Amino acid sequence: MLNISENKLNKKVDLNEFKSVKKVFNKTYYKVINKFLILFMLVAIVIMFLPWTQTVSSNGNVTTLLPNQRPHTIQSPIPGKIEKWFIVEGDYVNMGDTIVQISEIKSEYFDPNLVERTREQIVAKSSSINSYDEKANALKNQIKALKDERIYKLDQAKNKLQQAEFKVKSDSIDWVAFNINKDVALSQYNRELSLASEGLKSQKDVENKNLKLQEAQAKAISAENKYLISRSELRNSEVELSRINAEYADKVAKVRSELYTAESGQFETVAQISKLENEFSNYQIRSNLLYIIASQSGYINKTIKSGLGETIKEGEQLVGIMPAQYDLAVESYVRPIDLPLLRIGDKIRIQFDGWPAVVFSGWPNISYGTYGGKVLAIENFISPNGKYRILIAPDESDHTWPELIRVGSGAKTIALLSDVPIWFELWRNLNGFPPNYYGENSIEKIIK
């Protein structure tokens, strides 16, 4: 067995005659394996140079293109109590249809005739404005009459003043004349007295001159008194003129004060009317808010509040509604490391949940069941999940998205980037580089 004997068995016996030897030494499977391995290596090398489309994959969900087309809730603008429901879940409602009726729970709005009573207050206040207008006009006419009367009184007082001035002048002339006469009489009396002492005049002549002197003195004193009286009258006329000015200025000021009071009351009434009209409009609008209506046409998804008699707060959600008309879009979230690779308008392939698809990440042209999209918007701030949100709109040049897709369903997005050989993609993944790490013409740069 160990072939150490000098009598070798293989020289005496032909081992090829045995079947077991033929199966062991004449087997050809090593040749097949070698050929297969060589062929596999050649195919692998060829595959390494095949084109491969770099992609950025992410997950998202279906949404709408416009904000007003997305599902939303209808809130109650005022607090109240639910009185009656007009819909059930799943109903289609048109814009303006009544959804639920509520009633007031605040005491200041309990009066069912609150709007009419406020209107009556506005009418009453408007009437008082007319009264203030009439009073203001009457006071203005009174001011005009006082001004006219002051003009007449001043003219009259000026005439009296002028008369007093003339009388002062006349009395002053008379006083001067009588003083001259008195001086002449005194001179004559002294001369007569001197002549009488010399015996040239009689005592009777002296007494006559003395009498004339006394008469002249009396007239001079009387003229002086008249002059003083006329001066006093002149002063009184001047004072009267000032008094008239002051009196009518005071009267006009009092009437103006009453006029300003009337105008102030009118303005205050106007302000009160404006306030009442504001309250009237608020009450009218509030009465309309007791009926919650659909903000747009759509389907009632869910009634958040239920039952009758349940109180609700201001801004509390009542029902959820999904608009009937909407344009689909996909919102997806990408990693921060992939965000610099995306631009608005980039092509995106989308695989919707529930729709069969065969996806070859690197060969989108032979993939089946995916739909085209393009980047419409890129969020500038990171989302709470640590990724950036992008909004994808349908690509008009690609297949139309399925009509049965519902808002909120899941979607997987594949952003298409540069075409590179497979070996480059393997090398990039082994090094942990992101797609397009070297930018354009990356392969040529690496080879050089």
GROMACS .gro file of C-alpha atoms in nm:
model
  448
    1MET     CA    1   0.000   0.000   0.000
    2LEU     CA    2   0.286   0.234   0.079
    3ASN     CA    3   0.476   0.139  -0.236
    4ILE     CA    4   0.796   0.057  -0.040
    5SER     CA    5   0.827  -0.301  -0.149
    6GLU     CA    6   1.054  -0.400  -0.435
    7ASN     CA    7   0.772  -0.607  -0.576
    8LYS     CA    8   0.557  -0.323  -0.704
    9LEU     CA    9   0.196  -0.415  -0.760
   10ASN     CA   10   0.128  -0.155  -1.027
   11LYS     CA   11   0.383  -0.322  -1.253
   12LYS     CA   12   0.218  -0.661  -1.226
   13VAL     CA   13  -0.149  -0.548  -1.219
   14ASP     CA   14  -0.318  -0.296  -1.451
   15LEU     CA   15  -0.522  -0.078  -1.220
   16ASN     CA   16  -0.714   0.088  -1.505
   17GLU     CA   17  -0.919  -0.230  -1.536
   18PHE     CA   18  -1.093  -0.151  -1.208
   19LYS     CA   19  -1.400   0.078  -1.201
   20SER     CA   20  -1.305   0.252  -0.881
   21VAL     CA   21  -0.969   0.353  -1.024
   22LYS     CA   22  -1.135   0.486  -1.336
   23LYS     CA   23  -1.373   0.700  -1.127
   24VAL     CA   24  -1.093   0.841  -0.914
   25PHE     CA   25  -0.807   0.909  -1.151
   26ASN     CA   26  -0.989   0.976  -1.476
   27LYS     CA   27  -1.251   1.236  -1.342
   28THR     CA   28  -1.269   1.561  -1.553
   29TYR     CA   29  -1.469   1.794  -1.319
   30TYR     CA   30  -1.159   1.997  -1.228
   31LYS     CA   31  -1.135   2.110  -1.587
   32VAL     CA   32  -1.497   2.223  -1.590
   33ILE     CA   33  -1.454   2.419  -1.271
   34ASN     CA   34  -1.144   2.585  -1.402
   35LYS     CA   35  -1.317   2.682  -1.722
   36PHE     CA   36  -1.614   2.814  -1.525
   37LEU     CA   37  -1.391   3.020  -1.300
   38ILE     CA   38  -1.206   3.167  -1.596
   39LEU     CA   39  -1.535   3.249  -1.768
   40PHE     CA   40  -1.671   3.400  -1.447
   41MET     CA   41  -1.365   3.621  -1.410
   42LEU     CA   42  -1.399   3.744  -1.768
   43VAL     CA   43  -1.770   3.821  -1.719
   44ALA     CA   44  -1.698   3.997  -1.388
   45ILE     CA   45  -1.432   4.212  -1.552
   46VAL     CA   46  -1.675   4.306  -1.831
   47ILE     CA   47  -1.947   4.383  -1.578
   48MET     CA   48  -1.711   4.607  -1.385
   49PHE     CA   49  -1.700   4.838  -1.687
   50LEU     CA   50  -2.076   4.847  -1.745
   51PRO     CA   51  -2.246   5.186  -1.675
   52TRP     CA   52  -2.407   5.238  -1.337
   53THR     CA   53  -2.630   5.529  -1.238
   54GLN     CA   54  -2.548   5.672  -0.899
   55THR     CA   55  -2.855   5.728  -0.681
   56VAL     CA   56  -2.961   5.878  -0.350
   57SER     CA   57  -3.240   5.675  -0.193
   58SER     CA   58  -3.477   5.798   0.074
   59ASN     CA   59  -3.823   5.731   0.213
   60GLY     CA   60  -4.117   5.967   0.221
   61ASN     CA   61  -4.491   5.988   0.181
   62VAL     CA   62  -4.747   6.122  -0.062
   63THR     CA   63  -4.872   6.476  -0.001
   64THR     CA   64  -5.025   6.756  -0.208
   65LEU     CA   65  -4.852   7.019  -0.415
   66LEU     CA   66  -5.031   7.320  -0.263
   67PRO     CA   67  -5.085   7.383   0.109
   68ASN     CA   68  -5.457   7.447   0.069
   69GLN     CA   69  -5.501   7.102  -0.088
   70ARG     CA   70  -5.373   6.907   0.211
   71PRO     CA   71  -5.589   6.741   0.478
   72HIS     CA   72  -5.677   6.980   0.755
   73THR     CA   73  -5.916   7.027   1.043
   74ILE     CA   74  -6.200   7.272   1.087
   75GLN     CA   75  -6.195   7.457   1.418
   76SER     CA   76  -6.461   7.646   1.606
   77PRO     CA   77  -6.385   8.022   1.594
   78ILE     CA   78  -6.587   8.083   1.914
   79PRO     CA   79  -6.662   7.881   2.226
   80GLY     CA   80  -6.999   7.716   2.232
   81LYS     CA   81  -7.212   7.407   2.282
   82ILE     CA   82  -7.284   7.151   2.009
   83GLU     CA   83  -7.651   7.161   1.914
   84LYS     CA   84  -7.684   6.967   1.586
   85TRP     CA   85  -7.470   6.772   1.338
   86PHE     CA   86  -7.543   6.792   0.966
   87ILE     CA   87  -7.283   6.541   0.838
   88VAL     CA   88  -7.149   6.192   0.900
   89GLU     CA   89  -6.799   6.062   0.844
   90GLY     CA   90  -6.725   5.997   0.477
   91ASP     CA   91  -6.974   6.255   0.347
   92TYR     CA   92  -6.879   6.479   0.058
   93VAL     CA   93  -6.944   6.847   0.133
   94ASN     CA   94  -6.932   7.150  -0.089
   95MET     CA   95  -6.770   7.473   0.019
   96GLY     CA   96  -7.017   7.662   0.238
   97ASP     CA   97  -7.218   7.357   0.348
   98THR     CA   98  -7.316   7.354   0.716
   99ILE     CA   99  -7.130   7.095   0.922
  100VAL     CA  100  -7.246   7.157   1.279
  101GLN     CA  101  -7.458   7.408   1.469
  102ILE     CA  102  -7.342   7.544   1.805
  103SER     CA  103  -7.499   7.776   2.061
  104GLU     CA  104  -7.360   8.049   2.286
  105ILE     CA  105  -7.230   7.972   2.633
  106LYS     CA  106  -7.128   8.328   2.733
  107SER     CA  107  -7.391   8.527   2.924
  108GLU     CA  108  -7.326   8.853   2.736
  109TYR     CA  109  -7.447   8.690   2.412
  110PHE     CA  110  -7.756   8.509   2.545
  111ASP     CA  111  -8.002   8.778   2.427
  112PRO     CA  112  -8.157   8.652   2.101
  113ASN     CA  113  -8.237   9.013   1.998
  114LEU     CA  114  -7.887   9.144   2.069
  115VAL     CA  115  -7.828   9.253   1.709
  116GLU     CA  116  -8.161   9.438   1.682
  117ARG     CA  117  -8.112   9.615   2.014
  118THR     CA  118  -7.767   9.730   1.911
  119ARG     CA  119  -7.915   9.867   1.588
  120GLU     CA  120  -8.175  10.063   1.791
  121GLN     CA  121  -7.897  10.216   2.001
  122ILE     CA  122  -7.718  10.322   1.683
  123VAL     CA  123  -8.036  10.490   1.553
  124ALA     CA  124  -8.089  10.673   1.883
  125LYS     CA  125  -7.732  10.795   1.894
  126SER     CA  126  -7.759  10.909   1.531
  127SER     CA  127  -8.060  11.124   1.625
  128SER     CA  128  -7.862  11.288   1.904
  129ILE     CA  129  -7.598  11.382   1.648
  130ASN     CA  130  -7.862  11.583   1.460
  131SER     CA  131  -7.953  11.761   1.784
  132TYR     CA  132  -7.590  11.848   1.843
  133ASP     CA  133  -7.572  11.981   1.486
  134GLU     CA  134  -7.872  12.207   1.544
  135LYS     CA  135  -7.732  12.330   1.875
  136ALA     CA  136  -7.394  12.401   1.720
  137ASN     CA  137  -7.555  12.596   1.435
  138ALA     CA  138  -7.764  12.799   1.683
  139LEU     CA  139  -7.456  12.883   1.888
  140LYS     CA  140  -7.269  12.987   1.576
  141ASN     CA  141  -7.557  13.219   1.484
  142GLN     CA  142  -7.553  13.357   1.839
  143ILE     CA  143  -7.181  13.430   1.812
  144LYS     CA  144  -7.241  13.611   1.484
  145ALA     CA  145  -7.522  13.818   1.641
  146LEU     CA  146  -7.303  13.909   1.939
  147LYS     CA  147  -7.024  14.018   1.707
  148ASP     CA  148  -7.266  14.235   1.509
  149GLU     CA  149  -7.409  14.383   1.830
  150ARG     CA  150  -7.058  14.453   1.960
  151ILE     CA  151  -6.986  14.648   1.641
  152TYR     CA  152  -7.299  14.860   1.690
  153LYS     CA  153  -7.227  14.920   2.057
  154LEU     CA  154  -6.867  15.013   1.984
  155ASP     CA  155  -6.977  15.259   1.717
  156GLN     CA  156  -7.221  15.414   1.964
  157ALA     CA  157  -6.955  15.434   2.237
  158LYS     CA  158  -6.707  15.585   1.994
  159ASN     CA  159  -6.961  15.853   1.899
  160LYS     CA  160  -7.013  15.935   2.267
  161LEU     CA  161  -6.641  15.948   2.318
  162GLN     CA  162  -6.605  16.185   2.026
  163GLN     CA  163  -6.884  16.405   2.165
  164ALA     CA  164  -6.713  16.406   2.502
  165GLU     CA  165  -6.388  16.512   2.340
  166PHE     CA  166  -6.562  16.797   2.161
  167LYS     CA  167  -6.732  16.905   2.484
  168VAL     CA  168  -6.398  16.898   2.671
  169LYS     CA  169  -6.249  17.123   2.408
  170SER     CA  170  -6.547  17.361   2.424
  171ASP     CA  171  -6.549  17.372   2.805
  172SER     CA  172  -6.176  17.424   2.813
  173ILE     CA  173  -6.213  17.724   2.580
  174ASP     CA  174  -6.493  17.867   2.797
  175TRP     CA  175  -6.285  17.814   3.109
  176VAL     CA  176  -5.990  17.997   2.955
  177ALA     CA  177  -6.220  18.280   2.841
  178PHE     CA  178  -6.378  18.319   3.184
  179ASN     CA  179  -6.035  18.317   3.346
  180ILE     CA  180  -5.934  18.602   3.115
  181ASN     CA  181  -6.253  18.790   3.205
  182LYS     CA  182  -6.177  18.730   3.572
  183ASP     CA  183  -5.828  18.868   3.530
  184VAL     CA  184  -5.965  19.173   3.344
  185ALA     CA  185  -6.227  19.230   3.616
  186LEU     CA  186  -5.959  19.199   3.883
  187SER     CA  187  -5.740  19.449   3.701
  188GLN     CA  188  -6.030  19.694   3.665
  189TYR     CA  189  -6.122  19.653   4.032
  190ASN     CA  190  -5.766  19.725   4.143
  191ARG     CA  191  -5.750  20.028   3.917
  192GLU     CA  192  -6.081  20.161   4.047
  193LEU     CA  193  -5.967  20.103   4.402
  194SER     CA  194  -5.645  20.293   4.336
  195LEU     CA  195  -5.832  20.586   4.177
  196ALA     CA  196  -6.080  20.588   4.462
  197SER     CA  197  -5.797  20.618   4.713
  198GLU     CA  198  -5.678  20.927   4.521
  199GLY     CA  199  -6.030  21.069   4.524
  200LEU     CA  200  -6.080  21.029   4.151
  201LYS     CA  201  -6.351  20.759   4.172
  202SER     CA  202  -6.645  20.726   4.396
  203GLN     CA  203  -6.707  20.442   4.632
  204LYS     CA  204  -7.001  20.338   4.420
  205ASP     CA  205  -6.777  20.279   4.119
  206VAL     CA  206  -6.545  20.068   4.332
  207GLU     CA  207  -6.837  19.858   4.451
  208ASN     CA  208  -6.957  19.807   4.093
  209LYS     CA  209  -6.614  19.686   3.983
  210ASN     CA  210  -6.600  19.456   4.286
  211LEU     CA  211  -6.939  19.317   4.191
  212LYS     CA  212  -6.821  19.256   3.836
  213LEU     CA  213  -6.506  19.091   3.970
  214GLN     CA  214  -6.711  18.852   4.182
  215GLU     CA  215  -6.934  18.773   3.887
  216ALA     CA  216  -6.628  18.703   3.671
  217GLN     CA  217  -6.478  18.480   3.941
  218ALA     CA  218  -6.806  18.288   3.976
  219LYS     CA  219  -6.827  18.235   3.602
  220ALA     CA  220  -6.464  18.120   3.591
  221ILE     CA  221  -6.529  17.870   3.869
  222SER     CA  222  -6.845  17.751   3.692
  223ALA     CA  223  -6.653  17.711   3.364
  224GLU     CA  224  -6.380  17.519   3.546
  225ASN     CA  225  -6.639  17.287   3.696
  226LYS     CA  226  -6.795  17.228   3.355
  227TYR     CA  227  -6.453  17.155   3.213
  228LEU     CA  228  -6.377  16.904   3.488
  229ILE     CA  229  -6.716  16.740   3.439
  230SER     CA  230  -6.664  16.709   3.062
  231ARG     CA  231  -6.319  16.556   3.121
  232SER     CA  232  -6.477  16.308   3.359
  233GLU     CA  233  -6.739  16.226   3.097
  234LEU     CA  234  -6.459  16.176   2.842
  235ARG     CA  235  -6.290  15.933   3.076
  236ASN     CA  236  -6.618  15.757   3.135
  237SER     CA  237  -6.666  15.725   2.759
  238GLU     CA  238  -6.323  15.571   2.724
  239VAL     CA  239  -6.398  15.328   3.007
  240GLU     CA  240  -6.735  15.247   2.851
  241LEU     CA  241  -6.563  15.167   2.523
  242SER     CA  242  -6.326  14.926   2.699
  243ARG     CA  243  -6.615  14.780   2.899
  244ILE     CA  244  -6.812  14.708   2.584
  245ASN     CA  245  -6.514  14.530   2.430
  246ALA     CA  246  -6.460  14.323   2.745
  247GLU     CA  247  -6.833  14.250   2.790
  248TYR     CA  248  -6.888  14.121   2.439
  249ALA     CA  249  -6.558  13.935   2.438
  250ASP     CA  250  -6.680  13.755   2.752
  251LYS     CA  251  -7.019  13.683   2.596
  252VAL     CA  252  -6.860  13.550   2.277
  253ALA     CA  253  -6.619  13.338   2.481
  254LYS     CA  254  -6.905  13.187   2.680
  255VAL     CA  255  -7.099  13.104   2.364
  256ARG     CA  256  -6.784  12.959   2.205
  257SER     CA  257  -6.738  12.744   2.515
  258GLU     CA  258  -7.093  12.616   2.475
  259LEU     CA  259  -7.024  12.559   2.103
  260TYR     CA  260  -6.712  12.359   2.180
  261THR     CA  261  -6.904  12.161   2.439
  262ALA     CA  262  -7.170  12.082   2.181
  263GLU     CA  263  -6.910  11.983   1.922
  264SER     CA  264  -6.726  11.771   2.181
  265GLY     CA  265  -7.052  11.599   2.266
  266GLN     CA  266  -7.113  11.546   1.895
  267PHE     CA  267  -6.769  11.395   1.844
  268GLU     CA  268  -6.818  11.174   2.149
  269THR     CA  269  -7.150  11.059   2.013
  270VAL     CA  270  -6.987  10.983   1.677
  271ALA     CA  271  -6.726  10.776   1.860
  272GLN     CA  272  -6.999  10.594   2.051
  273ILE     CA  273  -7.182  10.526   1.725
  274SER     CA  274  -6.864  10.389   1.568
  275LYS     CA  275  -6.817  10.166   1.870
  276LEU     CA  276  -7.179  10.051   1.852
  277GLU     CA  277  -7.149   9.984   1.478
  278ASN     CA  278  -6.835   9.782   1.549
  279GLU     CA  279  -7.022   9.584   1.812
  280PHE     CA  280  -7.316   9.547   1.574
  281SER     CA  281  -7.089   9.404   1.303
  282ASN     CA  282  -6.922   9.177   1.557
  283TYR     CA  283  -7.259   9.050   1.680
  284GLN     CA  284  -7.374   8.988   1.323
  285ILE     CA  285  -7.057   8.798   1.235
  286ARG     CA  286  -7.069   8.607   1.564
  287SER     CA  287  -7.427   8.502   1.500
  288ASN     CA  288  -7.314   8.361   1.164
  289LEU     CA  289  -7.031   8.175   1.336
  290LEU     CA  290  -7.285   7.965   1.524
  291TYR     CA  291  -7.301   7.755   1.206
  292ILE     CA  292  -6.967   7.593   1.126
  293ILE     CA  293  -6.937   7.563   0.747
  294ALA     CA  294  -6.696   7.380   0.516
  295SER     CA  295  -6.406   7.598   0.409
  296GLN     CA  296  -6.372   7.407   0.080
  297SER     CA  297  -6.519   7.111  -0.103
  298GLY     CA  298  -6.398   6.773   0.017
  299TYR     CA  299  -6.463   6.460   0.219
  300ILE     CA  300  -6.521   6.442   0.593
  301ASN     CA  301  -6.247   6.214   0.722
  302LYS     CA  302  -6.323   6.211   1.092
  303THR     CA  303  -6.543   6.386   1.347
  304ILE     CA  304  -6.307   6.479   1.629
  305LYS     CA  305  -6.589   6.596   1.856
  306SER     CA  306  -6.908   6.395   1.893
  307GLY     CA  307  -7.241   6.398   2.068
  308LEU     CA  308  -7.480   6.680   2.151
  309GLY     CA  309  -7.451   6.932   2.431
  310GLU     CA  310  -7.074   6.900   2.447
  311THR     CA  311  -6.902   7.233   2.508
  312ILE     CA  312  -6.607   7.333   2.292
  313LYS     CA  313  -6.340   7.597   2.333
  314GLU     CA  314  -6.234   7.864   2.089
  315GLY     CA  315  -6.007   7.716   1.821
  316GLU     CA  316  -6.086   7.356   1.919
  317GLN     CA  317  -6.085   7.103   1.633
  318LEU     CA  318  -6.421   6.966   1.527
  319VAL     CA  319  -6.379   6.761   1.206
  320GLY     CA  320  -6.105   6.665   0.964
  321ILE     CA  321  -6.160   6.730   0.594
  322MET     CA  322  -5.975   6.618   0.282
  323PRO     CA  323  -6.010   6.847  -0.021
  324ALA     CA  324  -6.168   6.685  -0.324
  325GLN     CA  325  -5.941   6.850  -0.579
  326TYR     CA  326  -5.567   6.824  -0.525
  327ASP     CA  327  -5.239   6.783  -0.709
  328LEU     CA  328  -5.023   6.501  -0.578
  329ALA     CA  329  -4.664   6.542  -0.470
  330VAL     CA  330  -4.417   6.345  -0.262
  331GLU     CA  331  -4.228   6.474   0.037
  332SER     CA  332  -3.909   6.286   0.110
  333TYR     CA  333  -3.629   6.321   0.361
  334VAL     CA  334  -3.262   6.294   0.265
  335ARG     CA  335  -2.952   6.274   0.480
  336PRO     CA  336  -2.746   6.591   0.530
  337ILE     CA  337  -2.452   6.424   0.353
  338ASP     CA  338  -2.663   6.377   0.038
  339LEU     CA  339  -2.829   6.721   0.042
  340PRO     CA  340  -2.553   6.908  -0.154
  341LEU     CA  341  -2.601   6.662  -0.442
  342LEU     CA  342  -2.962   6.763  -0.506
  343ARG     CA  343  -3.078   7.061  -0.708
  344ILE     CA  344  -3.420   7.193  -0.795
  345GLY     CA  345  -3.533   7.024  -1.115
  346ASP     CA  346  -3.335   6.700  -1.061
  347LYS     CA  347  -3.500   6.382  -1.186
  348ILE     CA  348  -3.641   6.142  -0.925
  349ARG     CA  349  -3.778   5.787  -0.955
  350ILE     CA  350  -4.061   5.704  -0.716
  351GLN     CA  351  -4.191   5.367  -0.595
  352PHE     CA  352  -4.532   5.395  -0.430
  353ASP     CA  353  -4.639   5.159  -0.153
  354GLY     CA  354  -4.892   4.905  -0.274
  355TRP     CA  355  -4.784   4.927  -0.637
  356PRO     CA  356  -4.569   4.638  -0.763
  357ALA     CA  357  -4.229   4.739  -0.892
  358VAL     CA  358  -3.904   4.579  -0.999
  359VAL     CA  359  -3.626   4.823  -0.918
  360PHE     CA  360  -3.266   4.809  -1.032
  361SER     CA  361  -3.101   5.094  -0.846
  362GLY     CA  362  -2.817   5.142  -1.093
  363TRP     CA  363  -3.018   5.076  -1.409
  364PRO     CA  364  -3.334   5.289  -1.388
  365ASN     CA  365  -3.407   5.233  -1.758
  366ILE     CA  366  -3.482   4.865  -1.703
  367SER     CA  367  -3.671   4.917  -1.379
  368TYR     CA  368  -4.045   4.854  -1.384
  369GLY     CA  369  -4.322   5.006  -1.172
  370THR     CA  370  -4.150   5.333  -1.084
  371TYR     CA  371  -4.277   5.678  -1.175
  372GLY     CA  372  -4.095   5.995  -1.264
  373GLY     CA  373  -4.073   6.311  -1.058
  374LYS     CA  374  -3.862   6.622  -1.026
  375VAL     CA  375  -3.744   6.820  -0.726
  376LEU     CA  376  -3.970   7.120  -0.673
  377ALA     CA  377  -3.844   7.256  -0.339
  378ILE     CA  378  -3.568   7.186  -0.089
  379GLU     CA  379  -3.607   7.276   0.275
  380ASN     CA  380  -3.341   7.513   0.409
  381PHE     CA  381  -3.360   7.396   0.771
  382ILE     CA  382  -3.322   7.047   0.909
  383SER     CA  383  -3.636   6.859   1.017
  384PRO     CA  384  -3.687   6.710   1.366
  385ASN     CA  385  -3.592   6.367   1.229
  386GLY     CA  386  -3.240   6.492   1.149
  387LYS     CA  387  -3.292   6.502   0.772
  388TYR     CA  388  -3.381   6.761   0.511
  389ARG     CA  389  -3.723   6.764   0.350
  390ILE     CA  390  -3.761   6.786  -0.028
  391LEU     CA  391  -4.083   6.824  -0.223
  392ILE     CA  392  -4.117   6.625  -0.545
  393ALA     CA  393  -4.372   6.709  -0.817
  394PRO     CA  394  -4.479   6.476  -1.101
  395ASP     CA  395  -4.263   6.476  -1.414
  396GLU     CA  396  -4.488   6.571  -1.707
  397SER     CA  397  -4.258   6.396  -1.952
  398ASP     CA  398  -4.293   6.060  -1.771
  399HIS     CA  399  -4.582   5.826  -1.696
  400THR     CA  400  -4.881   5.974  -1.519
  401TRP     CA  401  -4.900   5.884  -1.152
  402PRO     CA  402  -5.175   5.633  -1.056
  403GLU     CA  403  -5.512   5.791  -0.983
  404LEU     CA  404  -5.580   5.566  -0.683
  405ILE     CA  405  -5.284   5.693  -0.483
  406ARG     CA  406  -5.402   5.845  -0.155
  407VAL     CA  407  -5.247   6.132   0.033
  408GLY     CA  408  -5.040   6.002   0.324
  409SER     CA  409  -4.935   5.670   0.167
  410GLY     CA  410  -4.568   5.577   0.171
  411ALA     CA  411  -4.322   5.623  -0.113
  412LYS     CA  412  -3.959   5.542  -0.177
  413THR     CA  413  -3.763   5.790  -0.384
  414ILE     CA  414  -3.447   5.738  -0.586
  415ALA     CA  415  -3.263   6.047  -0.703
  416LEU     CA  416  -3.071   5.985  -1.027
  417LEU     CA  417  -2.719   6.126  -1.039
  418SER     CA  418  -2.417   6.066  -1.265
  419ASP     CA  419  -2.349   5.755  -1.476
  420VAL     CA  420  -2.026   5.578  -1.367
  421PRO     CA  421  -1.872   5.230  -1.419
  422ILE     CA  422  -1.962   4.962  -1.169
  423TRP     CA  423  -1.603   4.935  -1.048
  424PHE     CA  424  -1.607   5.301  -0.956
  425GLU     CA  425  -1.931   5.258  -0.761
  426LEU     CA  426  -1.784   4.960  -0.572
  427TRP     CA  427  -1.469   5.155  -0.499
  428ARG     CA  428  -1.679   5.453  -0.376
  429ASN     CA  429  -1.883   5.236  -0.141
  430LEU     CA  430  -1.575   5.061  -0.005
  431ASN     CA  431  -1.426   5.400   0.081
  432GLY     CA  432  -1.754   5.535   0.220
  433PHE     CA  433  -1.764   5.829  -0.020
  434PRO     CA  434  -2.099   5.987  -0.113
  435PRO     CA  435  -2.210   5.989  -0.476
  436ASN     CA  436  -2.042   6.251  -0.698
  437TYR     CA  437  -1.779   6.304  -0.431
  438TYR     CA  438  -1.531   6.427  -0.688
  439GLY     CA  439  -1.788   6.626  -0.885
  440GLU     CA  440  -1.801   6.613  -1.264
  441ASN     CA  441  -1.549   6.405  -1.459
  442SER     CA  442  -1.459   6.224  -1.137
  443ILE     CA  443  -1.342   5.907  -1.315
  444GLU     CA  444  -1.101   6.096  -1.540
  445LYS     CA  445  -0.954   6.271  -1.236
  446ILE     CA  446  -0.900   5.939  -1.056
  447ILE     CA  447  -0.734   5.776  -1.359
  448LYS     CA  448  -0.503   6.073  -1.409
   0.00000   0.00000   0.00000
